[in-house]
Amino acid sequence: MRANTLTKGARTRQQIVEAAASIFNQRGYEGSTFSELMLATGLEKGGIYRHFSGKEELAAEAFDYMWQTARDLRLTGLNGLTGVAWLKAYISNFVNNRSPVAGGCPILNTAIDADDGNPMLRMKVTKALKSWRCRLRTVIENGVESGEIRPGVDAKAAATLIVAALEGALMMSRIERTYEPLRQVQRHLNNYIDRELAIQTVN
Amino acid sequence: MRANTLTKGARTRQQIVEAAASIFNQRGYEGSTFSELMLATGLEKGGIYRHFSGKEELAAEAFDYMWQTARDLRLTGLNGLTGVAWLKAYISNFVNNRSPVAGGCPILNTAIDADDGNPMLRMKVTKALKSWRCRLRTVIENGVESGEIRPGVDAKAAATLIVAALEGALMMSRIERTYEPLRQVQRHLNNYIDRELAIQTVN
């Protein structure tokens, strides 16, 4: 549904979700107080409760919104690409495109927040992580079928490596406030893709 | 100082640090309430304040304790090893040894918690991450000097890759509650070390 086709109530609801998302992404579920959520949304507690049953429902929608935003950003310009080219462009998007939602990758943040915490968020992030890895795995498997990627490649392990290395590098880059870890891991992954996934062609 | 040489006050202080560590590591700084810290330590608020100026001082000492515990665990049995053998044993320790402090890697948790949060913890985790990467880098550089590791290897980038991939895989393993991501990344890193870091020897 496009923004201008939303009713006033639905627009307000969406504005609350967007404002709350950056609070949850930066402060975590437990660390996000109602005062901060009120400040970010510009609403009183009652104004938020008019649209959401409570903090948990708001956090759930905020996670969906953040994850969709991050996912779309990482898929920018990938239409028409396949196999090795898709993987490298995806990695480049991850390294270079920053989400409008402050605080870094919502999967990484929510996973660390919820692994010992809120069960609803834990379920949501587990599902999102699975679908993320599954997308990469499918690109690799399709690449094998189309002859762009070597047969015998363990597509699930390759997808895990790409997700793990990017997420770990993002953690390092954010805490050290430099792109260096992300760029170093990008170089490694691109080499890995060329050497171990791509069908070697002789030009 | 060994535990039995500590004064009663110092022992109590250490017990508070150890009990608080697992709360901070699981719940984050903001998410750890004084009621939880009181429950974990078995003390009233006044009892904690007798030993610490407040939550921030307690969190600082809890981080130091957690990081020292994690570091020691990852270095278990590595005495006498160098170069490739050291790196592989280190990775194996990371994958297989779980800290007695619940909640996962204190660097990963504190980095995600503090990248947009508490400045004191941010400073501590930045320093710990730097010293961690520096240790791996030094092992690689010494390996180059002793002829175990190829000259020309970018030791800093290799250290970054190992840290990033392990931390990302730990996040995935903890949220999915399976060792699979850690084991997949361990296999990749061991292959990488054999192919790109080790001096190739013909037996």
XYZ file of C-alpha atoms in Angstrom, chain B residues 102-184:
83
model
C 26.221 -17.204 30.405
C 25.197 -15.167 27.379
C 27.893 -15.695 24.725
C 30.960 -13.659 23.755
C 31.274 -10.523 25.934
C 32.925 -8.575 23.105
C 30.098 -9.285 20.657
C 27.395 -8.572 23.242
C 29.026 -5.443 24.625
C 29.889 -4.112 21.163
C 26.280 -4.416 19.994
C 25.054 -3.001 23.303
C 27.502 -0.087 23.449
C 27.957 0.964 19.809
C 25.074 3.392 20.303
C 25.161 3.310 24.095
C 27.298 3.659 27.200
C 30.608 5.448 26.341
C 32.645 3.768 29.096
C 31.663 0.302 27.869
C 32.240 1.395 24.277
C 35.781 2.413 25.177
C 36.429 -0.850 27.015
C 35.125 -3.070 24.215
C 37.011 -1.107 21.546
C 40.236 -1.657 23.486
C 39.495 -5.368 24.046
C 38.657 -5.921 20.373
C 41.883 -4.179 19.358
C 43.979 -6.304 21.695
C 42.223 -9.489 20.491
C 42.906 -8.728 16.832
C 46.429 -7.617 17.683
C 47.155 -10.970 19.330
C 46.107 -12.887 16.191
C 48.015 -10.464 13.997
C 51.189 -10.939 16.053
C 50.930 -14.737 15.788
C 50.640 -14.395 11.990
C 53.524 -11.901 11.770
C 55.731 -14.119 13.939
C 54.775 -17.040 11.691
C 55.974 -15.076 8.664
C 59.275 -14.333 10.392
C 59.815 -17.943 11.397
C 58.978 -19.199 7.902
C 55.719 -20.994 8.855
C 53.447 -18.449 7.179
C 53.816 -16.984 3.709
C 55.589 -13.683 3.352
C 53.331 -10.980 1.946
C 50.258 -12.127 3.883
C 48.184 -9.153 5.135
C 48.278 -10.118 8.824
C 45.814 -7.448 9.931
C 43.222 -8.415 7.310
C 43.645 -12.115 8.154
C 43.134 -11.376 11.867
C 40.032 -9.305 11.062
C 38.565 -12.102 8.955
C 39.059 -14.698 11.702
C 37.479 -12.486 14.387
C 34.585 -11.365 12.150
C 33.696 -14.836 10.873
C 33.832 -16.410 14.353
C 31.749 -13.657 15.968
C 29.150 -13.709 13.191
C 28.920 -17.502 13.359
C 28.550 -17.374 17.142
C 25.628 -14.980 16.757
C 24.004 -17.397 14.260
C 24.704 -20.475 16.399
C 23.279 -18.860 19.517
C 20.085 -17.685 17.864
C 19.570 -20.951 15.941
C 20.677 -23.030 18.920
C 22.912 -25.262 16.817
C 26.682 -25.505 16.450
C 26.342 -25.816 12.656
C 27.258 -22.196 11.723
C 30.318 -22.285 14.015
C 31.449 -25.620 12.544
C 30.901 -24.445 8.941
